[in-house]
Short mmCIF file of C-alpha atoms and ligand atoms in Angstrom, two decimals:
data_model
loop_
_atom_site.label_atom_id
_atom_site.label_comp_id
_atom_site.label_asym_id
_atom_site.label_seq_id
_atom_site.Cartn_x
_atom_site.Cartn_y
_atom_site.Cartn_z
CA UNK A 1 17.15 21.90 -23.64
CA UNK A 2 17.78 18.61 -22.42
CA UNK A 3 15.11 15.92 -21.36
CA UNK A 4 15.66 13.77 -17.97
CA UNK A 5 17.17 10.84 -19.78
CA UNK A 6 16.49 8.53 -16.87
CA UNK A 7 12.85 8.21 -18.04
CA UNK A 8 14.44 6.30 -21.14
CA UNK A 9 15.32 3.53 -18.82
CA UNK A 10 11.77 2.90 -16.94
CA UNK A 11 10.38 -0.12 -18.31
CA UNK A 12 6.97 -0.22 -19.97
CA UNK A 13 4.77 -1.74 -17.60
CA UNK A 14 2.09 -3.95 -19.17
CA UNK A 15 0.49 -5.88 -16.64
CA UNK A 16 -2.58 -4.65 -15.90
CA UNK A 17 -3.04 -3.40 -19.68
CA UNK A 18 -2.48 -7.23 -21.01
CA UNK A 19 -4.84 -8.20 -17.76
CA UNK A 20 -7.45 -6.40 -19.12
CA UNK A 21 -6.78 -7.02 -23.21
CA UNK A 22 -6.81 -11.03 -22.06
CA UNK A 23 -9.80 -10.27 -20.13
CA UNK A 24 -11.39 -8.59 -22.88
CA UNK A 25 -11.10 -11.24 -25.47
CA UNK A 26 -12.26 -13.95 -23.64
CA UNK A 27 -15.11 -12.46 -22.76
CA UNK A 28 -15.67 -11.25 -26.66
CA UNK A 29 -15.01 -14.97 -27.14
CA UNK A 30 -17.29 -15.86 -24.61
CA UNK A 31 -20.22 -13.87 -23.89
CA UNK A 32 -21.94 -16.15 -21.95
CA UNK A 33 -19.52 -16.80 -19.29
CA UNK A 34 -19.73 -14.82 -16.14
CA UNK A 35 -15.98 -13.50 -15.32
CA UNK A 36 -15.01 -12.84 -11.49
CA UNK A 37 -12.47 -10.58 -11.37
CA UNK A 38 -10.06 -10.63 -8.03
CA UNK A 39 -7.03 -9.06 -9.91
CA UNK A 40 -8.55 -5.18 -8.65
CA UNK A 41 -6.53 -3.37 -5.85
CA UNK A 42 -9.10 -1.17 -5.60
CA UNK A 43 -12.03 -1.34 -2.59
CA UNK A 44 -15.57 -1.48 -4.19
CA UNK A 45 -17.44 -0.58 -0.66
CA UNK A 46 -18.17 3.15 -0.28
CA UNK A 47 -17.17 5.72 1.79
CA UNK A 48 -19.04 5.44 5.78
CA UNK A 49 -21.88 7.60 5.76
CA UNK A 50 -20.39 9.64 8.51
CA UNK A 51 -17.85 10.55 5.82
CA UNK A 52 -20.03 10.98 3.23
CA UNK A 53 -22.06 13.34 5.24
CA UNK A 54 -19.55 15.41 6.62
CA UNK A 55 -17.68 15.36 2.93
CA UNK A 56 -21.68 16.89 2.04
CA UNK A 57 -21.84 19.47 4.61
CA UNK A 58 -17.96 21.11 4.00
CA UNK A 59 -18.74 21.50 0.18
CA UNK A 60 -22.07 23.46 1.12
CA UNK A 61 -20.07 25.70 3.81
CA UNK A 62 -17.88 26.74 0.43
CA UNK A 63 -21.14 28.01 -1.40
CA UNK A 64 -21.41 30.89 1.06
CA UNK A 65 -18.97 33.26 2.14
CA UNK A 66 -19.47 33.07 6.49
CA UNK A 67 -18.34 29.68 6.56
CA UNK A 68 -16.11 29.69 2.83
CA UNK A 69 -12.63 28.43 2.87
CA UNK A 70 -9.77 29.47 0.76
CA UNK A 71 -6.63 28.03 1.20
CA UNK A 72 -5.54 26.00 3.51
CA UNK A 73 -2.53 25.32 5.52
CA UNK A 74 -0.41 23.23 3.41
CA UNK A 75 0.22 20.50 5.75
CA UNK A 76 -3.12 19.76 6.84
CA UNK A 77 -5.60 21.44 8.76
CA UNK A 78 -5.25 20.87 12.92
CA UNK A 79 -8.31 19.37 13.21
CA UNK A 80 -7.47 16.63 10.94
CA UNK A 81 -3.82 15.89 12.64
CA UNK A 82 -5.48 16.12 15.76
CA UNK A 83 -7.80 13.12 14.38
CA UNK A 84 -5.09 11.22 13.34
CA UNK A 85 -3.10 11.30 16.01
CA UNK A 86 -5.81 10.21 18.02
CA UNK A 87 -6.20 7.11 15.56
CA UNK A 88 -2.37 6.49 16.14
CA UNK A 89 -3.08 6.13 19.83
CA UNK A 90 -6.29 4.02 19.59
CA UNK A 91 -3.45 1.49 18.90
CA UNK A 92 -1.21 2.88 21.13
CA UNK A 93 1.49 4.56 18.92
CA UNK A 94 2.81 8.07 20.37
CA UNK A 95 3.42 10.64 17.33
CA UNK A 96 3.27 14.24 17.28
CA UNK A 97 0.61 16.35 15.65
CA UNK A 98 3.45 18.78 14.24
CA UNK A 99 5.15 15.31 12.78
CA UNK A 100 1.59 14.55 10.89
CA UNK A 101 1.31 15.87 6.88
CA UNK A 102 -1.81 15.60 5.42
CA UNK A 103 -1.36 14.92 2.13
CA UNK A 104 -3.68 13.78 -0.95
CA UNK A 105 -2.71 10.16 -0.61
CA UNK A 106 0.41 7.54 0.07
CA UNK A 107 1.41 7.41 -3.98
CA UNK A 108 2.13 11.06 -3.95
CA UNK A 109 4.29 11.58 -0.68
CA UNK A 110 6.13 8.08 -1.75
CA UNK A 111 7.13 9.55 -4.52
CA UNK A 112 7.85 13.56 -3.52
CA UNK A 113 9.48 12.54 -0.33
CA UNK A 114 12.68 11.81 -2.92
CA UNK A 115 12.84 15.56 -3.83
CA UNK A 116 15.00 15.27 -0.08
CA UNK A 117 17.57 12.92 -1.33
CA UNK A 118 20.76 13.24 -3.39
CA UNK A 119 20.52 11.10 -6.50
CA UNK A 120 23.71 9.49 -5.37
CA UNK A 121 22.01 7.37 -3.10
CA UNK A 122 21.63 3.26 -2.58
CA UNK A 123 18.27 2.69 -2.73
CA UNK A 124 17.41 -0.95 -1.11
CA UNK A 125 13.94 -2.44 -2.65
CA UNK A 126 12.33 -5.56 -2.18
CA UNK A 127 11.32 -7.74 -5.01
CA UNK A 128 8.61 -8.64 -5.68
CA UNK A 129 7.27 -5.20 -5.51
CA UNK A 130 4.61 -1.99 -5.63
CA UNK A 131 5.93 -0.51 -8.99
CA UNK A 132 6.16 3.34 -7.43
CA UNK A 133 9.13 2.95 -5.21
CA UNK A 134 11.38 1.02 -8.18
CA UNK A 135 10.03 3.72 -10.84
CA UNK A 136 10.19 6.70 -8.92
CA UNK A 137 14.13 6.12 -7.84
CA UNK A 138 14.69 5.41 -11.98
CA UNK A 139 13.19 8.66 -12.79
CA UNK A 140 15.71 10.11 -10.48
CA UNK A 141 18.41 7.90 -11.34
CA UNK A 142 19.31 6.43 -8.14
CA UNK A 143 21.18 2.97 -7.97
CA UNK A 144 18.62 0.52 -7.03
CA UNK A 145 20.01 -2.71 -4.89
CA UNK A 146 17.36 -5.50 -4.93
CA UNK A 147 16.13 -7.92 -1.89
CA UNK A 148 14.96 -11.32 -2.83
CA UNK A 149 11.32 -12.38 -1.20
CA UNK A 150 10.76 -16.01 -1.87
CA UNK A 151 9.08 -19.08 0.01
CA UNK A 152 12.17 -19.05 2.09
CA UNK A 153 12.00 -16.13 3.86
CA UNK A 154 8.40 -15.90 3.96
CA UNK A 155 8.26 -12.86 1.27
CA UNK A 156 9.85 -10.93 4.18
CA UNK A 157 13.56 -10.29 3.11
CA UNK A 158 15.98 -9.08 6.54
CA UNK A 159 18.72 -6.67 6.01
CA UNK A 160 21.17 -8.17 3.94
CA UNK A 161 24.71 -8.45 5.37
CA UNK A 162 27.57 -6.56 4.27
CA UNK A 163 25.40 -4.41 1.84
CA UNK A 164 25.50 -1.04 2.55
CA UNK A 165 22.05 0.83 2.26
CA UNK A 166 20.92 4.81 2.46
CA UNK A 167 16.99 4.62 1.29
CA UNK A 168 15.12 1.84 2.26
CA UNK A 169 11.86 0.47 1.49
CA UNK A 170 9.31 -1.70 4.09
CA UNK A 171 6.05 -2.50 2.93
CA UNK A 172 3.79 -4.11 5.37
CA UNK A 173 1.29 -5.70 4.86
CA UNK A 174 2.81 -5.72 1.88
CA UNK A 175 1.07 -5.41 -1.68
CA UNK A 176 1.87 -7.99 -3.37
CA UNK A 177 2.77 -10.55 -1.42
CA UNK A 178 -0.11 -9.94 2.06
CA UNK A 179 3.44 -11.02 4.35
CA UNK A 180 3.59 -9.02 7.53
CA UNK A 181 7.08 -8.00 9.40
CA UNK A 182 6.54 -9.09 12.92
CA UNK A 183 7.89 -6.71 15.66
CA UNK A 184 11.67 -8.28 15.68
CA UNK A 185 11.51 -8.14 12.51
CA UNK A 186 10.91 -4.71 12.40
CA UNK A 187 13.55 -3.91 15.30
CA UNK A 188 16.19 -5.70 12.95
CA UNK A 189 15.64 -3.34 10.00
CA UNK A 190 15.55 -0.61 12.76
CA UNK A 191 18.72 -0.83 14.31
CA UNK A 192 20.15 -1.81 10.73
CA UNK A 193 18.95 1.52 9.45
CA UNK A 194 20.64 3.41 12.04
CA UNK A 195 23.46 2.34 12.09
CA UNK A 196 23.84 2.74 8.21
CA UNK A 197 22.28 6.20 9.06
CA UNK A 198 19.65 5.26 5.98
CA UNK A 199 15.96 6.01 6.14
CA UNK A 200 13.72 3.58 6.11
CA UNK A 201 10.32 4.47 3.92
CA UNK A 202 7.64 3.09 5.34
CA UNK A 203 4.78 1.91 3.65
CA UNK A 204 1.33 1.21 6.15
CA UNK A 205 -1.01 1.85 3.73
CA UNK A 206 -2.74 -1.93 4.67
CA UNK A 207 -2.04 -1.64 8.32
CA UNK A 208 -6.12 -1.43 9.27
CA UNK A 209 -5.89 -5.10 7.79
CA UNK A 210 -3.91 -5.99 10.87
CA UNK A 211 -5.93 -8.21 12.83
CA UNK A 212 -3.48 -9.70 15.09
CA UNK A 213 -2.52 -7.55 18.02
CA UNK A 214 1.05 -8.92 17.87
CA UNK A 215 2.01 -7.44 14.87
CA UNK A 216 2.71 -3.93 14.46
CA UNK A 217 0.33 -1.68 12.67
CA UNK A 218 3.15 1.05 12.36
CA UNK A 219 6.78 1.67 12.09
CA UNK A 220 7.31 3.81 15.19
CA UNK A 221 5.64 0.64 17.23
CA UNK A 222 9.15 -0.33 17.28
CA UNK A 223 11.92 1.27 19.56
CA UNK A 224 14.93 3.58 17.71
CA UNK A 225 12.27 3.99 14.62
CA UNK A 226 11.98 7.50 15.11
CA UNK A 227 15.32 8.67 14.50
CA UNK A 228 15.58 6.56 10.93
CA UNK A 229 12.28 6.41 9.76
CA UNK A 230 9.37 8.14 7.60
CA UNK A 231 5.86 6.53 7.70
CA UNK A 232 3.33 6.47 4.66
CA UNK A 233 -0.01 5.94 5.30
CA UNK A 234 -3.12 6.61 3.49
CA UNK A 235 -7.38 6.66 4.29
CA UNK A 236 -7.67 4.45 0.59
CA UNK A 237 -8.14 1.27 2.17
CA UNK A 238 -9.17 2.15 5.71
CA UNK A 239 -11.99 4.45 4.86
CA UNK A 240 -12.41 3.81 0.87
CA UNK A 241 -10.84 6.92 -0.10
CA UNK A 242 -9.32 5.84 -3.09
CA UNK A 243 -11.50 7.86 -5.39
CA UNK A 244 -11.97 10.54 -2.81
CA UNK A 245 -8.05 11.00 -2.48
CA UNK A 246 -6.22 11.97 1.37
CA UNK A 247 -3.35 10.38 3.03
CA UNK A 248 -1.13 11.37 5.67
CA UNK A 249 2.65 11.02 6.36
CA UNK A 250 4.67 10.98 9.52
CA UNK A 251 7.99 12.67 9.40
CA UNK A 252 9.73 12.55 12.95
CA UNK A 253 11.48 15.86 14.29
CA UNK A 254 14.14 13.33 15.86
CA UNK A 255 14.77 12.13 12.39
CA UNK A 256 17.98 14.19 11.50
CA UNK A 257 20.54 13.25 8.18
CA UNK A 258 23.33 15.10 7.15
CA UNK A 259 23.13 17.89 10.05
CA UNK A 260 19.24 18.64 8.77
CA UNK A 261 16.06 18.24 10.26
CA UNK A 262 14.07 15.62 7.50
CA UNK A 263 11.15 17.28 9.00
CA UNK A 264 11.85 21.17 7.98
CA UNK A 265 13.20 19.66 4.35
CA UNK A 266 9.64 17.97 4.01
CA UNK A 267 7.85 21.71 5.82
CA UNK A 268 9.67 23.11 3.42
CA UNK A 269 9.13 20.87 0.17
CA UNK A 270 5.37 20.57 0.94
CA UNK A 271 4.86 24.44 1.31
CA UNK A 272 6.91 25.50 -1.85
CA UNK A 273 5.10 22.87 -4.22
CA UNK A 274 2.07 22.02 -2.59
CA UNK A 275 -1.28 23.66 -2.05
CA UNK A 276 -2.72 21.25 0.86
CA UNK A 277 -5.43 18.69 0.44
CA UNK A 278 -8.97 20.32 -0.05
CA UNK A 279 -11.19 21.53 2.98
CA UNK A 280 -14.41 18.80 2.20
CA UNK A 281 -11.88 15.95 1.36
CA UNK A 282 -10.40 16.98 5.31
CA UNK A 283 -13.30 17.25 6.85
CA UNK A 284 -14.68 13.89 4.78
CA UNK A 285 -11.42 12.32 6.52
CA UNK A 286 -11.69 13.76 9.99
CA UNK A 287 -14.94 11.66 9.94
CA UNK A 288 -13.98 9.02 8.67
CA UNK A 289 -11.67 8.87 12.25
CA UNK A 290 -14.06 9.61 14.50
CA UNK A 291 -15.25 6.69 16.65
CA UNK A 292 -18.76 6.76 14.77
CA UNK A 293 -17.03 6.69 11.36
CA UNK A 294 -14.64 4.20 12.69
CA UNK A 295 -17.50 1.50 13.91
CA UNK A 296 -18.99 1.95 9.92
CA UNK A 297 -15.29 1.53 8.46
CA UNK A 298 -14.98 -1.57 10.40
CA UNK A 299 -17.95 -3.07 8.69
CA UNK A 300 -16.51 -2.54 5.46
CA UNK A 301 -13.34 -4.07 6.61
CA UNK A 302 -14.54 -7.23 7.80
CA UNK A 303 -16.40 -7.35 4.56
CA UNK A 304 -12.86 -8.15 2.61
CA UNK A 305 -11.60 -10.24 6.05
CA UNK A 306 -14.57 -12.56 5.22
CA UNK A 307 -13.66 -13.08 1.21
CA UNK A 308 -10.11 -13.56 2.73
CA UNK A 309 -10.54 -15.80 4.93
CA UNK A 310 -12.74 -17.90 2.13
CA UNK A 311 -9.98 -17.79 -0.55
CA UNK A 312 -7.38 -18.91 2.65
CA UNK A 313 -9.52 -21.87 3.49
CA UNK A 314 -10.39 -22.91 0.29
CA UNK A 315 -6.55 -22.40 -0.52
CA UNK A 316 -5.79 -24.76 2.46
CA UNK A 317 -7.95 -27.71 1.28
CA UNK A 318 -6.52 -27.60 -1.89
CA UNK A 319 -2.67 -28.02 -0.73
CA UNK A 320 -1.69 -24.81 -2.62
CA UNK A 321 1.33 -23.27 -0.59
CA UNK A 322 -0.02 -19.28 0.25
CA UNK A 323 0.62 -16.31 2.30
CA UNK A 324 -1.53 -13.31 3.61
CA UNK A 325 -5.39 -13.01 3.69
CA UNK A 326 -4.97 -13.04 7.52
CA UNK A 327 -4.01 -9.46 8.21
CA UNK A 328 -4.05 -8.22 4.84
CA UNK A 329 -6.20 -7.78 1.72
CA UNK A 330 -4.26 -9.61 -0.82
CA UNK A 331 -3.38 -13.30 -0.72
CA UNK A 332 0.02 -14.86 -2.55
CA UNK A 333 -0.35 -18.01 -4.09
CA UNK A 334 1.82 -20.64 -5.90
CA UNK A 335 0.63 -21.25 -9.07
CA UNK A 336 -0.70 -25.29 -8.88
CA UNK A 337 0.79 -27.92 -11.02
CA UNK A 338 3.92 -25.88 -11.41
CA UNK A 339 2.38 -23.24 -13.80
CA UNK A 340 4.07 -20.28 -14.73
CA UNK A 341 2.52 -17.00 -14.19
CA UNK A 342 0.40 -16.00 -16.99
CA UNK A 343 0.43 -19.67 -17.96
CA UNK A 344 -2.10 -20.43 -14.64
CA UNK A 345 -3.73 -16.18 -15.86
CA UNK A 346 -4.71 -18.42 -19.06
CA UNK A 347 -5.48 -21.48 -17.27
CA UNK A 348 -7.65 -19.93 -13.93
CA UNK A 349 -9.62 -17.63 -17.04
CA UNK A 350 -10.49 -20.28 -18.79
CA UNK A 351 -11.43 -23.12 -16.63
CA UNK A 352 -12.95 -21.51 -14.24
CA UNK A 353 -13.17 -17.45 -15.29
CA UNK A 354 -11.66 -16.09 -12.83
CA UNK A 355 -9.13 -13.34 -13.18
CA UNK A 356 -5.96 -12.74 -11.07
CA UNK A 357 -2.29 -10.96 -11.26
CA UNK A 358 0.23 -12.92 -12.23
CA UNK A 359 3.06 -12.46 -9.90
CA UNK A 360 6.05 -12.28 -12.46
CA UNK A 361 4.10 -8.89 -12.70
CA UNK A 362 5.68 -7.04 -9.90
CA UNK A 363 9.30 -8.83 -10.16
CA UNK A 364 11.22 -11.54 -10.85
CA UNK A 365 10.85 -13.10 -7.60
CA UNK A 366 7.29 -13.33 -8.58
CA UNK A 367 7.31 -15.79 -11.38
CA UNK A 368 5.33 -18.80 -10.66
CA UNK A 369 2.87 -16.59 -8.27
CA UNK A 370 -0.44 -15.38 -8.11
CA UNK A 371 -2.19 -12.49 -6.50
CA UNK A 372 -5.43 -12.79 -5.55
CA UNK A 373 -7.45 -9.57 -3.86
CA UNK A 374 -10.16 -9.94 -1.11
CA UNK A 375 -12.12 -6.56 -2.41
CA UNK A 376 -14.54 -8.20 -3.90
CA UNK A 377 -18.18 -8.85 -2.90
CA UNK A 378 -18.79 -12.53 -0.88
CA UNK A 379 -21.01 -14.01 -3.01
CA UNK A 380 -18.43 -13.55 -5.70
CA UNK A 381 -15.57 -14.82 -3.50
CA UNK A 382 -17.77 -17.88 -2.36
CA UNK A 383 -18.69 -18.30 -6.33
CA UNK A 384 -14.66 -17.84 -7.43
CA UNK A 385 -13.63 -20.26 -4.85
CA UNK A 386 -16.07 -23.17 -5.59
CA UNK A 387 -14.67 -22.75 -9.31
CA UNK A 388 -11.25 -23.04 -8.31
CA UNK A 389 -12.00 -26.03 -6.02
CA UNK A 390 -13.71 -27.87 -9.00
CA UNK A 391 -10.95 -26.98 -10.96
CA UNK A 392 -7.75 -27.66 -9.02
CA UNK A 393 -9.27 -29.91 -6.60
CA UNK A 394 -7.75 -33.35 -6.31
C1 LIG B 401 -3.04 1.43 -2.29
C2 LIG B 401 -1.65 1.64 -1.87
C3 LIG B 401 -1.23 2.87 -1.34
C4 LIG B 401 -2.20 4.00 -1.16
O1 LIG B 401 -2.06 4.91 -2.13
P1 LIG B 401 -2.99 6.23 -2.15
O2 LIG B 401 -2.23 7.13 -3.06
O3 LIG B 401 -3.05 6.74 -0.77
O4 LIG B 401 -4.32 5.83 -2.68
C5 LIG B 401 0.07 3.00 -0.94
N1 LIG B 401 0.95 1.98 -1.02
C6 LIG B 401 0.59 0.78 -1.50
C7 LIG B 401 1.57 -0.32 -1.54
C8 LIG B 401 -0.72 0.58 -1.97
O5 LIG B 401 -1.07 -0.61 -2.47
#
């Protein structure tokens, strides 16, 4: 029997377990202190009553057999399409219910979606990055080409010239960084995936952070997107379900590679080796879309708007060069006074006890960054920021 070797060459990731181990010891240290943590990129609000409810009243219908469900169809029940389609076109993006799989959240389909794709692909990834799409092309053993996101280009690297590409990856708003492609920026990576006939994986699991109408919320906002590319999205940060656990992800019937529909491989993938997302969690979700589930999501979200729009001011007075907050969760610092990474971790948790991820964390690009997260509660973020003023302030 032989192993799949290519896990031997996935590196250990220890960020968030060294976070926490730093975290832990200073606070052993010092037991008095109080310790904000903004390093989470996980919402603490709940899920909208309307949710909650209807998550309530599905799990009763399964305790008796008139209104019991067994299994389900295994890419999503119509009902729940239907409602997110209709969220698609409350911001005026056209997709097909047939194109919409309901799946149990972005992480999984990100990863499975490779099941369609020949190991002897050029994978394109931008760095800094989330860990899943670098690991999950490793385990496969796929050549991974990487972008560079810096200061100069905003954290939003364009397709690079002359390099030939076949999967590529778009996150945005992006996690780490909070940068968000604007629409020509989009059509660039567009037309450059078609005409390398590549598909473009696209990650929108922040786009309900959008708040400016001229950016795009969603891939096939953009013209040509739907014959090259595959949109992941997810009801984690929209609607809280990160604990609760449904996503969806759009896979065009224009989008055709190698004389086969990418939308009967993934019909076919997702009914071999997948059971469907359960009924309560669907009908928990289909709530969570309607417009009365919508209004309470809304509340949540400009909850974490507020905290980000605290960290960017205070950010602002203090001179410290920073992207994202404005239409997305997360907010990318530089690291003040030159600092290194974990040398401003160290310096943030004990000056002013406040606990971030250090941006060398998600790639090399990321050395001399910080992320900061806006999931916190306000009076924490108000708290944090004073510290940091007092701290770092002139
Ligand atoms: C949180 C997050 C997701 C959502 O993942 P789920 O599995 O749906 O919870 C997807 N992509 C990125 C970059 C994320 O940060």
């Amino acid at each position: 029997m032989k192993i799949n070797e290519n896990y031997k060459n996935l590196e250990e990731s220890y960020l968030f377990s060294t976070i926490a181990k730093k975290v832990d010891e200073y606070t052993k240290a010092h037991p008095e202190a109080k310790v904000i943590k903004m390093g989470i990129g996980d919402v603490t609000l709940p899920i909208c009553q309307k949710a909650a409810d209807a998550f309530a009243k599905a799990a009763m219908e399964q305790g008796k057999a008139a209104t019991f469900h067994g299994y389900g169809p295994e890419q999503g029940y119509d009902f729940l399409r239907v409602a997110v389609q209709k969220y698609y076109a409350s911001f005026q993006v056209e997709v097909a219910a047939e194109d919409i799989f309901i799946s149990d959240g972005a992480k999984s389909d990100v990863g499975n979606i490779l099941d369609l794709f020949d190991a002897d692909n050029t994978v394109l990834i931008p760095d800094p990055v989330y860990p899943v799409y670098m690991d999950t092309n490793v385990m496969a053993g796929r050549k991974i080409v990487f972008m560079d996101a810096n200061v100069e280009n905003g954290f939003l690297p364009m397709p690079p010239k002359g390099q030939k590409a076949d999967i590529i990856y778009l996150c945005s708003p992006n996690n780490p960084t909070g940068g968000v492609y604007n629409r020509e920026q989009l059509k660039e990576w567009v037309d450059y995936a078609n005409e390398q006939d590549a598909i473009l994986l696209f990650d929108a699991a922040y786009e309900s952070f959008v708040a400016d109408p001229a950016l795009p919320r969603s891939i096939f906002e953009i013209e040509g997107a739907k014959t090259c590319a595959i949109e992941f999205c997810s009801l984690s940060k929209l609607a809280s379900f990160t604990g609760t656990r449904c996503g969806y992800t759009v896979v065009p019937s224009e989008l055709e590679r190698g004389g086969s529909s990418i939308r009967k491989m993934w019909l076919r993938r997702q009914t071999t080796k997948f059971n469907g997302v359960s009924y309560p969690v669907q009908r928990a979700a289909e709530a969570a879309l309607s417009p009365e589930g919508m209004a309470q999501c809304r509340e949540h979200l400009d909850v974490y708007r507020t905290n980000a729009k605290i960290m960017t001011e205070t950010l602002k007075e203090l001179g410290i060069w920073h992207i994202g907050g404005e239409n997305s969760p997360y907010i990318w610092m530089q690291c003040p006074n030159g600092m290194k990474s974990w040398e401003f971790f160290d310096d943030l948790l004990a000056k002013a006890n406040v606990v971030g991820t250090p941006g060398s964390g998600f790639g090399k690009n990321g050395e001399g960054f910080f992320r900061l997260t806006a999931f916190g509660t306000t009076a924490n973020t108000k708290e944090a920021m004073e510290r940091i003023k007092k701290v770092y302030g002139k």
